[in-house]
Short mmCIF file of C-alpha atoms in Angstrom, two decimals:
data_model
loop_
_atom_site.label_atom_id
_atom_site.label_comp_id
_atom_site.label_asym_id
_atom_site.label_seq_id
_atom_site.Cartn_x
_atom_site.Cartn_y
_atom_site.Cartn_z
CA MET A 1 0.00 0.00 0.00
CA PRO A 2 1.37 3.48 -0.80
CA SER A 3 2.61 5.53 2.15
CA PHE A 4 1.17 8.75 3.47
CA TRP A 5 3.26 11.89 3.90
CA VAL A 6 3.91 13.71 7.15
CA GLU A 7 5.73 17.01 7.36
CA PRO A 8 8.73 16.76 9.74
CA GLY A 9 7.21 19.47 11.96
CA ASP A 10 4.09 17.31 12.47
CA LEU A 11 6.08 14.26 13.57
CA GLY A 12 6.51 13.66 17.30
CA GLU A 13 7.93 10.85 19.40
CA GLU A 14 4.66 9.01 19.97
CA GLU A 15 2.18 10.59 17.55
CA LEU A 16 1.94 12.48 14.28
CA VAL A 17 -0.56 14.60 12.35
CA LEU A 18 -1.49 14.23 8.68
CA ARG A 19 -2.87 17.27 6.87
CA ASP A 20 -4.20 18.69 3.59
CA ASP A 21 -4.00 16.27 0.64
CA GLU A 22 -3.14 13.37 2.93
CA VAL A 23 -6.44 13.81 4.77
CA HIS A 24 -8.24 13.77 1.44
CA HIS A 25 -6.42 10.57 0.46
CA LEU A 26 -7.47 8.96 3.73
CA ALA A 27 -11.08 9.74 2.89
CA VAL A 28 -10.72 8.43 -0.67
CA ARG A 29 -9.35 5.15 0.67
CA ARG A 30 -12.16 5.05 3.24
CA CYS A 31 -9.78 4.81 6.16
CA ARG A 32 -11.27 4.76 9.64
CA ALA A 33 -10.09 5.11 13.22
CA GLY A 34 -8.16 2.00 14.18
CA ASP A 35 -6.70 1.40 10.70
CA GLU A 36 -2.94 0.92 10.44
CA LEU A 37 -1.06 3.06 7.90
CA ASP A 38 2.48 3.52 6.58
CA VAL A 39 3.80 7.08 6.82
CA ILE A 40 7.06 8.72 5.67
CA ASP A 41 8.60 12.16 6.21
CA GLY A 42 10.85 12.08 3.12
CA GLU A 43 13.94 12.54 5.28
CA GLY A 44 14.51 8.96 6.36
CA GLU A 45 11.65 8.16 8.76
CA PHE A 46 9.32 5.30 7.85
CA LEU A 47 6.54 4.76 10.40
CA ARG A 48 3.72 2.31 11.02
CA VAL A 49 0.88 4.18 12.73
CA ARG A 50 -2.68 3.62 13.90
CA LEU A 51 -5.25 6.19 12.86
CA ARG A 52 -6.78 7.67 16.03
CA SER A 53 -9.07 10.40 14.68
CA LEU A 54 -9.96 11.94 11.33
CA GLU A 55 -11.47 15.39 10.80
CA GLN A 56 -12.59 15.73 7.21
CA GLY A 57 -10.75 18.52 5.39
CA ARG A 58 -8.59 19.33 8.43
CA GLU A 59 -6.29 16.78 10.02
CA ALA A 60 -5.79 13.18 11.04
CA ARG A 61 -4.09 12.20 14.30
CA CYS A 62 -2.16 8.95 14.47
CA ASP A 63 -0.35 6.96 17.16
CA ILE A 64 3.10 5.66 16.20
CA LEU A 65 3.43 1.88 16.54
CA TRP A 66 7.00 1.56 15.31
CA ARG A 67 9.50 3.39 13.14
CA HIS A 68 12.25 2.24 10.80
CA ARG A 69 15.07 4.58 9.84
CA ASP A 70 15.95 4.57 6.14
CA ARG A 71 13.62 1.71 5.26
CA GLY A 72 13.72 0.94 1.54
CA GLU A 73 16.95 2.88 1.01
CA SER A 74 19.94 1.47 -0.82
CA PRO A 75 23.17 1.06 1.18
CA VAL A 76 24.87 2.76 -1.78
CA GLN A 77 24.46 6.51 -2.24
CA LEU A 78 24.13 7.06 -5.98
CA ARG A 79 24.21 10.52 -7.51
CA LEU A 80 22.70 10.38 -10.98
CA ALA A 81 23.42 13.12 -13.53
CA PRO A 82 21.15 12.51 -16.53
CA ALA A 83 21.39 14.82 -19.53
CA LEU A 84 18.34 17.00 -19.97
CA ILE A 85 16.18 15.74 -22.81
CA LYS A 86 13.21 17.23 -24.62
CA GLY A 87 9.55 16.60 -23.91
CA GLN A 88 8.27 14.75 -20.87
CA ARG A 89 10.77 11.90 -20.98
CA PHE A 90 12.77 13.49 -18.17
CA ASP A 91 9.64 13.03 -16.02
CA PHE A 92 10.12 9.30 -16.57
CA VAL A 93 13.76 9.53 -15.45
CA VAL A 94 12.83 11.35 -12.22
CA GLU A 95 10.02 8.95 -11.37
CA LYS A 96 11.86 5.70 -12.11
CA ALA A 97 15.18 6.84 -10.64
CA THR A 98 13.28 7.52 -7.42
CA GLU A 99 11.71 4.06 -7.49
CA ILE A 100 15.02 2.21 -7.89
CA GLY A 101 16.72 4.07 -5.03
CA VAL A 102 18.80 6.92 -6.47
CA ALA A 103 19.82 9.39 -3.74
CA TYR A 104 20.47 12.49 -5.88
CA ILE A 105 19.18 13.50 -9.31
CA ASP A 106 21.22 16.28 -10.91
CA PRO A 107 19.88 17.44 -14.31
CA MET A 108 22.79 18.16 -16.65
CA THR A 109 23.07 20.27 -19.79
CA THR A 110 25.27 18.80 -22.53
CA PHE A 111 26.30 19.76 -26.05
CA ARG A 112 23.83 17.43 -27.76
CA GLY A 113 21.09 17.80 -25.17
CA VAL A 114 18.80 20.60 -24.08
CA VAL A 115 20.98 23.71 -23.89
CA THR A 116 18.74 25.94 -21.79
CA GLY A 117 17.51 24.87 -18.37
CA PRO A 118 13.85 24.09 -17.62
CA SER A 119 11.37 26.55 -16.14
CA GLY A 120 10.62 26.82 -12.46
CA SER A 121 7.27 25.15 -13.00
CA LYS A 122 8.96 22.10 -14.52
CA LEU A 123 11.35 21.88 -11.57
CA ASP A 124 8.37 21.98 -9.23
CA ARG A 125 6.75 19.23 -11.27
CA TRP A 126 9.83 17.03 -10.91
CA GLN A 127 9.81 17.60 -7.16
CA ARG A 128 6.17 16.49 -6.99
CA LEU A 129 6.88 13.45 -9.15
CA ALA A 130 9.80 12.41 -6.91
CA ARG A 131 7.67 12.84 -3.78
CA ALA A 132 4.77 10.84 -5.22
CA ALA A 133 7.10 8.07 -6.41
CA THR A 134 8.71 7.88 -2.96
CA LYS A 135 5.32 7.38 -1.33
CA GLN A 136 4.36 4.76 -3.90
CA CYS A 137 7.49 2.61 -3.80
CA GLY A 138 8.02 2.30 -0.04
CA ARG A 139 11.15 4.42 0.34
CA SER A 140 11.65 6.75 3.28
CA ARG A 141 13.75 9.45 1.57
CA VAL A 142 12.92 11.66 -1.39
CA PRO A 143 15.90 12.03 -3.75
CA ARG A 144 17.61 15.40 -3.67
CA LEU A 145 16.82 17.12 -6.97
CA GLY A 146 19.53 19.56 -7.99
CA SER A 147 19.30 22.62 -10.18
CA PRO A 148 20.31 22.08 -13.82
CA ALA A 149 24.05 22.53 -14.29
CA SER A 150 26.53 22.25 -17.15
CA PHE A 151 28.46 19.08 -17.91
CA GLU A 152 31.68 20.72 -16.72
CA THR A 153 30.10 21.85 -13.45
CA VAL A 154 28.65 18.42 -12.71
CA VAL A 155 31.95 16.65 -13.40
CA ALA A 156 33.80 19.00 -11.05
CA GLU A 157 31.15 18.66 -8.34
CA TYR A 158 31.04 14.87 -8.57
CA GLN A 159 34.81 14.65 -8.41
CA ARG A 160 34.60 16.55 -5.13
CA ALA A 161 31.53 14.87 -3.62
CA CYS A 162 31.78 11.23 -4.76
CA ALA A 163 34.20 8.44 -3.95
CA GLN A 164 33.92 7.14 -7.53
CA VAL A 165 32.61 8.74 -10.73
CA LEU A 166 31.45 6.70 -13.72
CA MET A 167 30.34 7.67 -17.20
CA ALA A 168 28.35 5.46 -19.56
CA VAL A 169 29.47 5.31 -23.19
CA PRO A 170 28.19 3.01 -26.00
CA ASP A 171 31.58 1.49 -26.78
CA GLY A 172 32.09 -2.24 -26.50
CA GLY A 173 35.83 -1.73 -26.03
CA ARG A 174 35.43 -0.10 -22.62
CA ARG A 175 35.75 -1.97 -19.34
CA GLU A 176 32.71 -3.59 -17.80
CA LEU A 177 30.93 -1.97 -14.90
CA SER A 178 31.57 -4.84 -12.50
CA GLU A 179 35.34 -4.54 -13.07
CA LEU A 180 35.37 -0.81 -12.38
CA LEU A 181 33.39 -1.16 -9.16
CA ALA A 182 35.51 -4.06 -7.94
CA ASP A 183 38.81 -2.32 -8.71
CA GLY A 184 37.73 1.13 -7.52
CA VAL A 185 38.60 2.70 -10.87
CA GLY A 186 37.32 6.25 -10.93
CA ALA A 187 37.95 6.70 -7.22
CA THR A 188 38.48 10.38 -6.50
CA GLY A 189 39.21 10.75 -2.81
CA ASP A 190 37.23 11.28 0.36
CA GLY A 191 33.71 11.70 -1.04
CA ASP A 192 30.77 9.37 -0.42
CA GLY A 193 28.99 7.09 -2.83
CA ILE A 194 29.10 6.91 -6.60
CA GLY A 195 28.42 9.46 -9.32
CA LEU A 196 26.95 8.35 -12.66
CA LEU A 197 26.88 10.53 -15.80
CA ILE A 198 24.35 9.72 -18.53
CA GLY A 199 24.46 11.41 -21.93
CA PRO A 200 21.68 12.74 -24.18
CA GLU A 201 20.34 11.27 -27.41
CA GLY A 202 23.42 10.90 -29.57
CA GLY A 203 25.67 10.50 -26.55
CA PHE A 204 28.49 12.62 -25.21
CA THR A 205 30.80 14.37 -27.67
CA GLU A 206 34.42 13.30 -28.01
CA GLU A 207 35.44 16.52 -26.30
CA GLU A 208 33.15 15.88 -23.34
CA THR A 209 34.43 12.32 -23.04
CA ALA A 210 38.05 13.49 -23.14
CA ARG A 211 37.40 16.12 -20.47
CA ALA A 212 35.80 13.54 -18.22
CA VAL A 213 38.70 11.12 -18.63
CA ASP A 214 41.22 13.90 -17.94
CA ALA A 215 39.30 14.66 -14.73
CA GLY A 216 39.58 11.02 -13.60
CA VAL A 217 36.10 9.78 -14.53
CA ALA A 218 35.96 6.06 -15.39
CA LEU A 219 34.22 5.04 -18.63
CA PHE A 220 32.18 1.87 -18.96
CA SER A 221 29.97 0.27 -21.59
CA TRP A 222 26.73 -1.69 -21.26
CA GLY A 223 27.24 -3.59 -24.51
CA ALA A 224 26.50 -3.25 -28.20
CA THR A 225 22.84 -2.25 -27.99
CA THR A 226 21.63 1.35 -28.22
CA MET A 227 19.26 2.69 -25.58
CA ARG A 228 17.39 5.97 -25.49
CA SER A 229 18.73 8.46 -22.99
CA ASP A 230 15.82 8.10 -20.55
CA THR A 231 16.02 4.30 -20.71
CA SER A 232 19.77 4.22 -20.15
CA ALA A 233 19.53 6.57 -17.15
CA VAL A 234 17.21 4.20 -15.32
CA VAL A 235 18.68 0.88 -16.47
CA LEU A 236 22.31 1.81 -15.84
CA ALA A 237 21.54 3.45 -12.48
CA ALA A 238 19.83 0.22 -11.42
CA MET A 239 22.86 -1.79 -12.57
CA VAL A 240 25.26 0.40 -10.57
CA LEU A 241 23.10 0.21 -7.44
CA GLU A 242 22.70 -3.55 -7.63
CA ARG A 243 26.33 -4.36 -8.29
CA ALA A 244 27.76 -1.85 -5.84
CA ALA A 245 25.38 -2.97 -3.08
CA ARG A 246 26.43 -6.62 -3.19
CA ASP A 247 29.13 -6.09 -0.57
CA CYS A 248 27.13 -3.63 1.54
CA ARG A 249 25.09 -4.60 4.58
CA PRO A 250 21.42 -3.56 4.86
CA GLN A 251 20.67 -0.44 6.85
CA GLY A 252 18.79 -0.07 10.09
CA GLY A 253 15.75 -1.87 11.42
CA PRO A 254 12.40 -1.13 13.01
CA SER A 255 12.16 0.29 16.52
CA ALA A 256 9.25 0.92 18.80
#
């Protein structure tokens, strides 16, 4: 069942309050006092609660039965930098990247992609999509959605913030992803997690690829097939998360 959303300020030690759209959703689902619900705050808290009272159009008060920190979160922190693409296909990237467990989504402008950044309304839409997908898939954290930045800016930031930075290229001669992760190729220092750069339709230019390599980014290939940019962002992010998480222990557990 999809989770409900609680604002951090409405979350206490033993009880919480649901408001606004969440109250409407309770009514739509015909929830009643005594029903048990899953609730998240988008910042790592996943809670099982019992609905105590419901005031239509106002608020719902719930008693906390137990809480689980970072439930549904990957042990690997993945920062995904997908190239901005035209139309609504970037909506797909935001939604599905959220579902598979990406921690950061950093829209990136590239030479062959969308040159100008999206409007504020589109950024708001992506935030709403990420929040809705988080509720739907059982995660406890909403991915951090960054402001659109240039390829050069993202590479520099990822080199600073990530322990390893990878870039997907459609070249069968490159090393396989599993080798790079096992050997730590692309390691950059004291940062956390992994950065993943995904190009636009048509891929990165030779100049962009050369700049990335000069900066220490590791290149890998997924094989001989060609994927659309939105498909590759989701598929390759899932591959990185799955393979990097094999040696990581699960996080946390429920507590009363």
